[in-house]
Amino acid sequence: MLLRGAASALLRTSTEIFRSCPLSTVRFVQQSLRYSRKNRPFSTSVCLCKKKKTSLWLQLAEGQTMDGNIEEILAPLRLAVKEQGDLVRQMKQDGAPDVDITKAVAELKARKRTLEAKELALQPKDDIVDRTKMEDTLKRRFFYDQAFAIYGGVSGLYDFGPVGCALKNNILQAWRQHFIQEEQILEIDCTMLTPEPVLKTSGHVDKFADYMVKDVKNGECFRADHLLKAHLQKLMSDKKCTAEKKAEMEGVITQLDNYTQQELSDLFVKYSVKSPTTGNELTPPISFNLMFQTSIGPGGNMPGYLRPETAQGIFLNFKRLLEFNQGKLPFAAAQIGNSFRNEISPRSGLIRVREFTMAEIEHFVDPNEKVHPKFPNVADLEIMLYSSKAQTSGQSAQIMRLGDAVEQGVINNSVLGYFIGRIYLYLTKVGIAKDKLRFRQHMDNEMAHYACDCWDAEAKTSYGWIEIVGCADRSCYDLQCHARATKVPLVCFSLTSPHKTVNVVQFEPNKGAIGKAYKKDAKLAMEYLSVCDECFITDQEQLLNETGEFTIETEGKTFKLTKDMVSVKRFQKTLHVEEVVPNVIEPSFGIGRIMYTIFEHTFHVREGDEQRTYFSFPATVAPYKCSVLPLSQNQEFMPFVRELSEAMTKNGVSHKVDDSSGSIGRRYARTDEIGVAFGITIDFDTVNKTPHTATLRDRDSMRQIRAEVSELPGIVRDLANGTLTWAEVESKYPIFEGQETSKKDTNEE
């Protein structure tokens, strides 16, 4: 039956197969069929073999069994992605023009997004959190709220309340423990204000931008791609919209990330996009740099920016950090701090904001020794990996042993693999659900030319799959850029055999020609050429051969160098001391996004009571580890409340005393709602019996045990530290069924 069902899906007419695909996808598949017929065997047996490999057993990557009908729906979309992936590879092999390859890659990404959107749409509905109810709880209990609310609020800026602040601090403390302490990473804290030349060198000044449109009358700004998407979705919802027009607009939406400025402008005109708030005309799209610009000092002569990331501060302090590490590689540095991006239209709560906390690591390693000695510690982890090959073949993510992924070359090297494993362990420790976490590899067209390999930790939320951590092997690009700009060598040295011979590539400037052209500035150009690395020299040599010239910038001046001014010299030399430019492995954590994902993955509604919601935060990161609750406001309970509170403080256990009026059940619900992991209740048995005991309640199971008051702070401390589990507590202490004495018994005694 399975094979017959798969065969029937594959043997449909082309009209049926692409009914669920955008019109642009259908056209591209038709083009791909024409592109290289001899390399495209298409038969039932071949496709069924492929089906058997990827989905014959109809197993979802998330571990759920997929219904045959669902796989039938996805089959044509998978086929469309595979066809386009094959086409892109074939075009690259055949040396097709770059413009054609770019268009084909854009179509591949569009099809991939269509497939992922359909996969998410077909997921069981009970797997999706009630976002409205969750956000109501977050706002009502002041986890966080929009900043400057009494002045009307500012989009993309948020203030964290007591509970949110405690949760965030615990997430960061867990990060410090997991990475900085366990990996002996060097932590630094750099300024947020950054002079313009630094960000010019890193590429942020020229490339860190989005397209924006403005209301011509009131100047209100909108992000162009978001506004166009919302406008098209509104048009598509109109009953008068034809199927062909709807398919055309779906095609536009799936390719929004790939349009040029002029193409976006043409689409705004074609679909008559107006301001959604006033109906006024809009300006054509313009490029808008996402950094907050300022000036440093009273004169305004030194332009600067609020940093868009924390990484640059680490690169600029590389020499000092290397000295601190006795000049040895490998070593890692880390920084936790706020970064700023002037988003045109912030949205999705903590996911897209203008000010956010990052935690970044830069692991510096010898490029010839990318082997991590501790990789065996994580090699047996089984992690959901979504490789670039799977993405271009229309396959789902698959669970894979990390050691196998490195051995098979799916992950480039064991240093990158080690950090992927450590990131996985951290994220699952702080509350990210394992079955909603995957690592997606960047496709070739997504990666910068200098990057060796890049993986994003992505979490499944009600917004779809969102990136929460990036982990990239950035080679030596950043250090070399800053070394060229400052003429300060950012390298380390190692003793080598006197017989080691290396190939050297360097610029050979014609001093006379450069001096004649640039007079007193010629020295700047020659100093710049003297510190250029092999990769940069090779790139400029290609430009020199193709166009006869290339341009360099240094200290605010631009130099156009021609073939008569500079050439490239290659030779060999014997080294006694080798100069090494380290490669960088960079894990980058978005703390706000991690927090939001934890909210979604731990939010629950009590069975049988829709009004009782709670967050099942792991005790490690819970805002408060324990609540202390007297059964009532009876004054006999107060000495025990004070004793427990003081003991908790001495044990370093964050706790919350709730001695307010209201039933004990209502107070349990209040503490559950903010994710307090455990609750101690002082009742009449505590007062009436010796030794004095109290109950300890587990938030998730709502089960309780009874233990001596003096023991409880230590138990909670160990539970919060992860050295003790609730199951172990239940096996050691009696389960609480109900108190045996009452206020009446006390009076009689």
XYZ file of C-alpha atoms in Angstrom:
749
model
C 0.000 0.000 0.000
C 2.822 2.404 0.879
C 4.585 1.842 -2.421
C 1.349 2.094 -4.391
C 0.556 5.371 -2.617
C 4.019 6.746 -3.335
C 3.865 5.619 -6.938
C 0.470 7.197 -7.481
C 1.807 10.475 -6.076
C 4.784 10.389 -8.406
C 2.778 9.454 -11.494
C 0.278 12.298 -11.284
C 0.022 14.729 -14.151
C 2.257 17.810 -13.906
C -0.807 19.936 -13.197
C -1.678 17.838 -10.144
C 1.884 17.612 -8.861
C 2.441 21.348 -8.775
C -1.015 22.373 -7.623
C 0.397 23.281 -4.202
C 3.522 25.016 -5.573
C 3.851 28.718 -6.453
C 3.554 29.501 -10.161
C 7.202 30.581 -10.251
C 8.186 27.163 -8.893
C 6.300 25.380 -11.674
C 7.989 27.512 -14.320
C 11.425 26.876 -12.852
C 10.882 23.120 -12.726
C 9.894 23.234 -16.397
C 13.095 25.158 -17.119
C 15.161 22.673 -15.140
C 13.658 19.794 -17.073
C 14.876 21.453 -20.246
C 18.303 22.417 -18.887
C 20.223 19.129 -19.128
C 17.989 16.218 -20.011
C 20.804 13.720 -20.374
C 21.789 14.138 -16.706
C 18.248 13.781 -15.400
C 17.015 10.156 -15.434
C 13.384 10.186 -14.369
C 11.667 6.868 -13.867
C 9.291 5.354 -11.361
C 11.950 2.943 -10.113
C 14.541 5.661 -9.540
C 12.114 7.895 -7.659
C 10.736 5.031 -5.593
C 14.259 4.173 -4.552
C 14.724 7.750 -3.453
C 11.406 7.642 -1.615
C 12.479 4.526 0.190
C 15.620 6.256 1.320
C 14.064 9.458 2.591
C 10.442 8.813 3.435
C 9.318 5.260 2.647
C 8.971 4.662 6.372
C 7.210 8.018 6.566
C 9.163 9.109 9.616
C 9.182 12.780 10.539
C 12.499 14.269 11.639
C 10.783 15.324 14.848
C 10.199 11.678 15.703
C 6.478 11.617 14.949
C 4.927 9.153 12.530
C 3.826 10.916 9.398
C 0.546 9.973 7.804
C 0.781 8.678 4.220
C -1.506 11.445 2.988
C 0.783 14.115 4.486
C 3.827 12.650 2.768
C 1.847 12.564 -0.466
C 1.230 16.297 -0.096
C 4.921 16.956 0.600
C 6.262 14.675 -2.161
C 5.858 17.185 -5.018
C 7.415 19.940 -2.911
C 10.376 17.714 -2.028
C 10.734 16.828 -5.700
C 10.656 20.506 -6.674
C 13.476 21.315 -4.200
C 15.564 18.358 -5.369
C 15.125 19.279 -9.031
C 16.217 22.847 -8.371
C 19.169 21.733 -6.222
C 20.326 19.448 -9.033
C 19.909 22.293 -11.507
C 22.046 24.680 -9.409
C 24.814 22.084 -9.084
C 24.680 21.353 -12.823
C 24.841 25.062 -13.708
C 27.898 25.533 -11.476
C 29.611 22.541 -13.065
C 28.860 23.862 -16.551
C 30.163 27.323 -15.700
C 26.847 29.074 -16.322
C 26.784 32.910 -16.028
C 26.696 34.221 -12.436
C 23.417 36.056 -13.025
C 21.698 32.799 -14.037
C 23.143 30.915 -11.075
C 21.984 33.684 -8.714
C 18.427 33.432 -10.069
C 18.476 29.638 -9.774
C 19.738 29.820 -6.183
C 17.021 32.353 -5.307
C 14.423 29.949 -6.685
C 15.970 27.072 -4.696
C 15.679 29.071 -1.464
C 12.092 29.996 -2.318
C 11.139 26.347 -2.860
C 12.885 25.336 0.352
C 10.858 27.913 2.301
C 7.648 26.675 0.682
C 8.457 23.087 1.700
C 9.301 24.068 5.296
C 6.159 26.197 5.608
C 4.025 23.283 4.416
C 5.777 20.865 6.814
C 5.069 23.206 9.721
C 1.462 23.697 8.631
C 0.920 19.931 8.645
C 2.238 19.473 12.180
C -0.334 18.401 14.821
C -2.152 21.457 16.147
C -1.758 20.362 19.779
C 1.977 20.814 19.287
C 1.503 24.586 18.961
C 1.502 26.787 22.056
C -1.416 29.102 22.771
C 0.647 32.238 22.171
C -2.118 34.658 23.182
C -2.589 32.967 26.547
C 1.171 32.740 27.087
C 1.805 36.399 26.234
C -1.054 37.414 28.527
C 0.660 35.554 31.383
C 4.049 37.099 30.574
C 2.626 40.609 30.563
C 0.326 40.174 33.569
C 3.123 38.759 35.747
C 5.600 41.350 34.378
C 8.175 39.014 32.904
C 8.743 41.830 30.419
C 6.808 44.676 28.847
C 7.260 47.366 26.237
C 9.636 50.094 27.376
C 8.319 53.614 28.070
C 4.770 52.238 28.198
C 3.274 55.234 30.029
C 4.527 57.435 27.169
C 2.943 55.169 24.596
C 5.850 52.718 24.295
C 8.612 52.353 21.695
C 8.596 49.369 19.326
C 11.471 46.946 19.665
C 12.503 48.073 23.160
C 11.558 46.052 26.257
C 11.981 46.286 30.015
C 12.334 43.097 32.059
C 10.390 42.881 35.305
C 11.560 41.102 38.491
C 10.717 37.617 37.214
C 12.075 38.153 33.700
C 15.229 39.761 35.063
C 15.851 36.824 37.416
C 15.254 34.332 34.592
C 17.602 36.188 32.237
C 20.329 36.400 34.888
C 20.012 32.672 35.595
C 20.259 31.874 31.855
C 23.436 33.976 31.662
C 24.827 32.427 34.841
C 24.220 28.960 33.405
C 26.004 30.125 30.220
C 29.017 31.361 32.210
C 29.184 28.090 34.141
C 28.745 25.930 31.025
C 31.206 27.758 28.763
C 33.479 30.235 30.542
C 34.169 28.145 33.639
C 34.086 24.629 32.190
C 36.052 25.589 29.047
C 38.351 28.093 30.833
C 37.418 30.862 28.400
C 38.777 34.380 28.885
C 35.900 36.792 29.520
C 36.222 40.464 28.627
C 33.846 43.430 28.697
C 34.230 46.021 25.929
C 32.639 49.387 25.301
C 29.392 49.591 23.330
C 30.442 52.789 21.513
C 32.481 51.967 18.422
C 34.362 54.437 16.161
C 33.330 54.349 12.509
C 36.678 53.066 11.089
C 36.324 49.809 13.079
C 32.898 49.049 11.610
C 34.005 50.261 8.178
C 36.727 47.624 8.266
C 34.349 44.879 9.464
C 31.921 45.690 6.632
C 29.025 46.859 8.809
C 29.032 50.458 7.529
C 28.644 49.404 3.897
C 26.601 46.209 4.123
C 24.555 46.162 7.332
C 21.320 47.441 5.769
C 17.683 46.716 4.851
C 15.366 48.366 2.320
C 12.903 50.933 3.664
C 9.986 52.975 2.277
C 8.510 56.202 3.700
C 5.063 57.758 3.756
C 5.545 60.833 1.506
C 3.368 63.049 3.743
C 4.075 62.136 7.379
C 7.457 60.416 6.975
C 6.398 57.170 8.678
C 8.847 54.388 7.788
C 8.203 50.755 6.890
C 10.506 47.881 6.080
C 9.928 47.302 2.375
C 9.836 43.493 2.249
C 7.547 43.188 5.301
C 5.108 45.781 3.953
C 4.994 44.209 0.500
C 4.339 40.780 2.018
C 1.495 42.079 4.207
C -0.039 43.911 1.223
C 0.087 40.819 -1.013
C -1.410 38.620 1.698
C -4.281 41.104 1.993
C -4.835 41.003 -1.786
C -4.726 37.185 -1.785
C -7.401 37.010 0.922
C -9.850 38.828 -1.369
C -12.430 36.400 -2.783
C -12.142 38.097 -6.175
C -8.427 37.200 -6.447
C -7.994 34.581 -9.186
C -6.007 31.384 -8.630
C -3.406 32.470 -11.186
C -2.957 35.887 -9.558
C -2.748 34.248 -6.128
C -0.062 31.840 -7.364
C 1.877 34.755 -8.838
C 1.791 36.668 -5.545
C 2.809 33.560 -3.586
C 5.841 33.361 -5.844
C 6.717 36.976 -5.062
C 6.400 36.370 -1.307
C 8.673 33.320 -1.343
C 11.436 35.305 -3.090
C 11.223 38.528 -1.056
C 14.731 38.095 0.378
C 16.271 37.950 -3.086
C 14.965 41.072 -4.832
C 17.235 43.977 -5.699
C 16.353 47.566 -4.835
C 15.022 48.226 -8.348
C 13.001 44.984 -8.436
C 11.374 45.880 -5.099
C 10.568 49.335 -6.434
C 8.910 47.843 -9.533
C 6.811 45.479 -7.361
C 5.588 48.370 -5.189
C 4.393 50.123 -8.346
C 2.910 46.967 -9.891
C 0.807 46.106 -6.824
C 0.005 49.744 -5.906
C 1.341 49.468 -2.347
C 0.324 52.398 -0.140
C 0.922 53.299 3.497
C -1.153 50.865 5.606
C -1.923 53.516 8.224
C -2.794 56.567 6.085
C -3.237 55.278 2.526
C -0.667 57.835 1.335
C 1.858 57.274 -1.446
C 5.231 55.773 -0.524
C 8.762 56.679 -1.592
C 10.721 54.116 -3.646
C 12.694 51.659 -1.459
C 15.995 53.010 -0.146
C 18.826 51.260 1.662
C 18.813 51.953 5.406
C 21.816 51.141 7.600
C 20.655 49.304 10.718
C 23.256 50.736 13.092
C 22.540 53.540 15.564
C 24.869 56.388 14.568
C 26.258 58.948 16.996
C 29.298 61.174 17.404
C 31.985 60.652 20.027
C 33.114 63.784 21.844
C 31.697 67.317 21.887
C 33.156 68.430 18.554
C 31.232 65.892 16.495
C 34.384 65.131 14.501
C 34.539 61.443 15.401
C 31.543 59.539 14.011
C 30.667 56.326 15.803
C 27.954 53.737 16.278
C 26.415 51.670 19.019
C 27.879 48.232 18.380
C 25.734 45.857 16.271
C 27.543 42.822 17.777
C 30.000 42.105 20.583
C 32.546 40.181 18.488
C 34.591 43.140 17.199
C 35.794 44.058 20.699
C 37.295 40.579 21.059
C 39.105 40.755 17.698
C 40.576 44.169 18.515
C 41.943 42.842 21.835
C 43.418 39.705 20.266
C 47.052 40.691 20.918
C 46.421 41.393 24.622
C 44.470 38.161 25.020
C 47.219 36.173 23.268
C 49.797 37.677 25.656
C 47.564 36.779 28.625
C 47.528 33.193 27.330
C 51.353 33.124 27.157
C 51.280 33.404 23.366
C 49.770 29.938 22.905
C 46.998 28.617 20.681
C 44.272 27.497 20.947
C 42.408 29.765 23.330
C 38.959 31.332 23.482
C 37.582 34.686 24.576
C 33.976 35.564 25.355
C 31.832 38.594 25.968
C 28.295 39.106 27.235
C 26.662 42.445 26.552
C 24.048 44.483 24.745
C 24.076 45.150 21.019
C 21.909 47.462 18.959
C 20.208 47.247 15.578
C 17.884 49.998 14.411
C 15.239 47.650 12.996
C 12.872 49.393 10.596
C 9.832 47.490 11.823
C 10.506 45.398 14.954
C 8.074 42.532 15.520
C 7.514 39.138 17.129
C 8.215 40.237 20.699
C 11.744 39.394 21.831
C 12.641 37.823 18.484
C 13.237 41.033 16.492
C 14.192 43.966 18.709
C 16.382 47.071 18.622
C 18.424 46.393 21.759
C 19.326 42.865 22.767
C 21.780 40.869 24.849
C 24.339 38.678 23.106
C 26.803 36.144 24.449
C 29.596 35.448 21.972
C 32.675 33.238 21.980
C 35.667 33.576 19.667
C 37.752 30.386 19.732
C 41.166 31.039 18.130
C 42.821 27.954 16.681
C 45.771 27.089 14.421
C 44.249 26.517 10.942
C 46.426 23.410 10.539
C 45.295 21.895 13.841
C 41.487 21.996 13.854
C 41.134 19.032 16.182
C 39.533 19.479 19.591
C 40.975 17.224 22.326
C 37.606 17.099 24.146
C 35.514 16.185 21.100
C 35.136 12.543 22.283
C 33.125 13.938 25.239
C 30.332 14.981 22.857
C 30.873 12.565 19.949
C 28.086 10.213 21.057
C 25.417 12.921 21.232
C 22.573 12.322 18.804
C 21.457 15.655 17.396
C 18.954 16.664 14.734
C 21.070 17.952 11.822
C 19.709 19.650 8.717
C 22.654 19.565 6.325
C 22.934 21.726 3.217
C 22.766 18.552 1.129
C 19.445 17.564 2.746
C 18.085 21.073 2.158
C 18.946 21.077 -1.541
C 17.567 17.550 -1.946
C 14.186 18.278 -0.365
C 14.864 15.955 2.589
C 13.985 16.572 6.228
C 16.432 17.047 9.081
C 17.709 13.773 10.498
C 19.013 12.690 13.882
C 22.711 11.866 13.594
C 25.530 10.933 15.940
C 27.852 13.939 16.203
C 30.994 11.821 15.803
C 29.645 10.330 12.575
C 28.784 13.804 11.247
C 32.401 14.940 11.677
C 33.876 11.682 10.335
C 31.677 11.819 7.232
C 32.489 15.479 6.593
C 28.959 16.728 7.205
C 30.513 19.020 9.846
C 33.815 20.484 8.645
C 36.036 19.774 11.679
C 35.959 18.505 15.247
C 36.419 21.968 16.805
C 33.206 23.149 15.151
C 31.611 19.801 16.022
C 32.644 20.153 19.674
C 31.001 23.551 19.992
C 27.825 22.306 18.289
C 27.685 19.559 20.917
C 28.291 21.974 23.769
C 25.655 24.386 22.427
C 23.157 21.512 22.256
C 23.858 20.514 25.867
C 23.496 24.103 27.064
C 20.232 24.772 25.245
C 18.588 21.571 26.481
C 19.840 22.285 30.015
C 18.114 25.685 30.149
C 14.757 24.461 28.863
C 14.783 24.120 25.052
C 12.861 20.971 24.043
C 15.105 18.397 22.329
C 12.428 17.474 19.786
C 12.032 21.153 18.786
C 15.726 21.875 18.308
C 17.803 21.337 15.194
C 21.101 22.513 13.732
C 20.759 23.812 10.180
C 23.833 24.109 7.988
C 24.175 27.189 5.806
C 24.040 26.395 2.118
C 27.024 27.451 -0.018
C 25.221 30.524 -1.295
C 24.375 31.654 2.278
C 27.945 31.576 3.577
C 30.451 34.378 3.196
C 33.294 33.507 0.819
C 35.762 33.296 3.717
C 33.673 30.945 5.912
C 34.524 27.232 6.047
C 31.265 26.009 7.581
C 28.299 27.557 9.412
C 25.502 25.997 11.463
C 22.551 27.677 13.160
C 20.799 26.225 16.193
C 17.129 26.681 15.305
C 14.130 26.187 17.582
C 10.593 25.442 16.488
C 8.151 28.039 17.826
C 4.718 29.374 16.930
C 6.586 31.699 14.532
C 8.174 28.710 12.764
C 11.849 27.729 12.980
C 13.880 30.649 14.364
C 17.646 30.992 14.722
C 18.727 31.273 18.362
C 22.471 30.489 18.112
C 24.897 30.781 15.226
C 28.082 28.715 15.109
C 30.494 29.584 12.311
C 34.025 28.710 11.281
C 35.000 32.203 10.053
C 38.563 31.210 9.059
C 40.991 34.139 9.581
C 38.917 36.855 7.886
C 38.248 39.209 10.828
C 41.798 39.344 12.168
C 43.213 39.903 8.688
C 40.774 42.744 7.957
C 41.740 44.621 11.120
C 45.446 43.878 10.581
C 45.287 45.387 7.079
C 43.429 48.474 8.291
C 45.675 49.177 11.298
C 48.968 47.739 9.975
C 49.214 45.859 13.286
C 49.950 42.152 12.717
C 47.314 40.086 14.562
C 49.243 36.824 14.496
C 50.971 34.379 16.785
C 54.363 32.756 16.369
C 55.503 29.176 16.773
C 58.944 27.593 16.532
C 59.304 25.323 13.539
C 61.877 23.092 11.939
C 64.641 25.134 10.235
C 64.052 23.066 7.123
C 60.398 23.953 6.762
C 59.790 25.653 3.446
C 56.661 27.703 2.793
C 55.170 29.426 -0.218
C 54.983 33.205 0.109
C 52.686 35.501 -1.839
C 53.127 39.254 -1.569
C 52.564 42.488 -3.456
C 55.548 43.960 -5.304
C 54.872 47.730 -5.490
C 56.478 49.949 -8.119
C 57.527 52.769 -5.801
C 58.251 55.169 -8.623
C 54.848 54.776 -10.305
C 52.912 54.941 -7.017
C 54.980 57.923 -5.844
C 54.365 59.781 -9.102
C 50.592 59.157 -8.870
C 50.025 59.824 -5.171
C 52.971 61.962 -4.058
C 53.171 62.210 -0.244
C 50.294 59.720 0.219
C 52.233 56.987 -1.613
C 53.730 55.796 1.688
C 50.236 54.962 3.008
C 49.473 52.794 -0.015
C 52.778 50.912 0.205
C 52.406 50.294 3.943
C 48.952 48.870 3.304
C 50.237 46.580 0.527
C 53.023 45.277 2.787
C 50.615 43.763 5.367
C 48.091 42.139 2.995
C 47.430 38.424 3.383
C 47.480 35.763 0.686
C 43.680 35.550 0.267
C 43.351 39.305 -0.262
C 46.336 39.397 -2.637
C 44.912 36.537 -4.717
C 41.515 38.282 -4.992
C 43.114 41.576 -6.070
C 45.405 39.773 -8.517
C 42.331 38.349 -10.220
C 40.852 41.865 -10.502
C 44.169 43.143 -11.840
C 44.177 40.475 -14.555
C 40.508 40.971 -15.457
C 40.177 44.768 -15.303
C 43.757 46.015 -15.133
C 43.236 47.719 -11.743
C 41.961 47.381 -8.183
C 41.155 49.819 -5.350
C 42.282 49.914 -1.722
C 41.193 52.169 1.157
C 43.322 53.120 4.134
C 43.124 55.957 6.680
C 40.198 57.518 4.842
C 42.013 57.699 1.491
C 41.284 55.675 -1.667
C 44.004 54.433 -4.028
C 43.414 53.031 -7.514
C 46.324 50.779 -8.412
C 47.051 49.629 -11.963
C 49.302 46.931 -13.452
C 52.195 49.356 -13.846
C 51.997 50.258 -10.132
C 51.876 46.833 -8.524
C 52.460 43.165 -9.328
C 52.259 39.935 -7.360
C 55.397 38.057 -6.368
C 55.472 34.366 -5.433
C 58.482 32.634 -3.903
C 59.532 30.102 -1.271
C 61.409 30.702 1.958
C 62.689 28.651 4.867
C 61.149 29.442 8.255
C 62.625 29.126 11.734
C 59.687 30.857 13.406
C 56.313 30.428 11.743
C 53.785 33.249 11.702
C 50.248 31.936 12.119
C 47.030 33.875 11.562
C 44.512 31.974 13.723
C 41.188 30.761 12.426
C 38.119 31.630 14.483
C 35.206 29.415 15.516
C 32.397 31.734 16.620
C 29.349 30.585 18.611
C 26.980 33.562 18.934
C 23.962 33.387 21.276
C 20.898 35.635 21.108
C 19.783 35.633 24.750
C 16.387 37.245 24.085
C 15.541 34.655 21.445
C 16.638 31.841 23.740
C 14.422 33.294 26.488
C 11.417 33.511 24.186
C 11.924 29.921 23.022
C 12.127 28.752 26.642
C 8.824 30.545 27.318
C 7.121 28.672 24.482
C 8.696 25.283 25.183
C 7.897 25.354 28.914
C 4.427 26.947 28.880
C 1.589 24.600 29.919
C -2.059 24.638 30.920
C -3.087 22.419 33.842
C -5.146 19.477 32.680
C -8.789 20.007 33.555
C -8.367 23.713 34.381
C -7.883 26.043 31.407
C -7.294 29.034 33.690
C -4.267 27.542 35.464
C -1.121 28.094 33.425
C 2.472 27.506 34.448
C 6.039 27.539 33.127
C 8.037 24.360 33.689
C 11.441 26.110 33.750
C 14.311 23.798 34.724
C 15.250 24.478 38.340
C 18.683 25.700 37.170
C 17.196 28.770 35.496
C 13.869 29.177 37.341
C 13.472 32.802 38.530
C 12.909 31.556 42.095
C 13.988 28.081 43.131
C 11.441 27.787 45.910
C 8.445 29.446 47.524
C 7.795 29.419 51.264
C 4.069 29.294 52.021
C 2.467 29.283 55.474
C -0.847 27.406 55.295
C -2.612 30.519 56.601
C -1.793 33.815 58.298
C -1.712 32.106 61.709
C 1.132 33.702 63.692
C 2.348 30.293 64.925
C 3.718 29.660 61.412
C 5.829 32.825 61.234
C 8.927 31.605 63.202
C 9.238 28.657 60.805
C 8.823 30.945 57.778
C 11.653 33.184 59.067
C 13.871 30.184 59.890
C 13.418 28.686 56.407
C 13.927 32.020 54.645
C 17.197 32.686 56.498
C 18.445 29.145 55.836
C 17.568 29.450 52.128
C 19.531 32.700 51.909
C 22.572 31.107 53.588
C 22.394 28.225 51.080
C 22.264 30.664 48.158
C 18.755 29.588 47.148
C 16.581 32.319 45.634
C 13.120 32.058 47.138
C 9.834 33.906 47.496
C 7.742 34.099 50.676
C 4.004 34.366 50.035
C 2.162 34.882 53.312
C -0.727 36.746 51.717
C -4.354 35.835 52.257
C -5.975 33.320 49.985
C -6.189 29.559 49.872
C -3.020 27.507 49.613
C -4.211 26.216 46.217
C -4.525 29.756 44.872
C -1.031 30.617 46.126
C 0.400 27.441 44.557
C -1.168 28.561 41.269
C 0.393 32.035 41.617
C 3.890 30.648 42.130
C 3.455 28.028 39.384
C 2.474 30.805 36.993
C 5.916 32.442 37.345
C 7.725 29.116 37.172
C 8.849 28.693 40.802
C 10.304 25.179 40.795
C 9.438 23.996 44.326
C 7.233 25.034 47.213
C 7.610 24.533 50.978
C 4.395 24.645 53.003
C 4.314 25.156 56.768
C 1.164 23.585 58.219
C -0.153 22.575 61.649
C 1.906 19.352 61.622
C 4.986 21.624 61.438
C 3.892 23.361 64.652
C 2.420 20.401 66.556
C 4.961 17.621 65.947
C 8.616 17.173 66.694
C 10.934 16.955 64.975
C 9.381 19.847 63.040
C 8.613 18.922 59.426
C 7.135 20.692 56.420
C 6.033 19.632 52.926
C 8.037 20.131 49.734
C 6.031 20.316 46.488
C 7.262 19.755 42.929
C 5.742 22.272 40.505
C 5.398 20.020 37.436
C 3.974 16.871 39.033
C 2.308 18.699 41.983
C 3.426 15.787 44.180
C 4.657 16.495 47.721
C 6.966 14.873 50.256
C 7.434 15.611 53.935
C 10.863 16.257 55.472
C 12.410 17.950 58.501
C 12.513 21.740 58.312
C 16.278 21.751 58.860
C 16.837 19.470 55.851
C 14.659 21.288 53.333
C 17.018 24.185 52.361
C 19.770 21.678 51.493
C 17.360 19.523 49.480
C 16.147 22.520 47.465
C 19.736 23.701 46.912
C 20.745 20.308 45.516
C 17.626 20.116 43.344
C 18.357 23.593 41.956
C 22.009 22.727 41.258
C 21.042 19.547 39.444
C 22.927 17.263 41.843
C 19.639 15.743 43.051
C 16.507 14.726 41.129
C 12.897 14.805 42.272
C 12.658 11.028 41.757
C 15.543 10.572 44.219
C 13.793 12.857 46.719
C 10.566 10.836 46.454
C 12.453 7.583 47.010
C 14.047 8.920 50.202
C 11.190 10.825 51.886
C 7.558 9.912 52.584
C 4.914 11.108 50.136
C 2.614 13.705 51.687
C -1.033 12.642 51.691
C -2.521 15.230 54.076
C -1.788 16.873 57.408
C -2.664 14.846 60.505
C -3.274 17.674 63.006
C -5.144 20.966 62.902
C -5.511 24.250 64.761
C -8.110 22.579 66.979
C -5.581 19.915 68.056
C -3.138 22.654 69.006
C -5.655 24.403 71.242
C -6.594 21.143 72.994
C -2.959 20.450 73.802
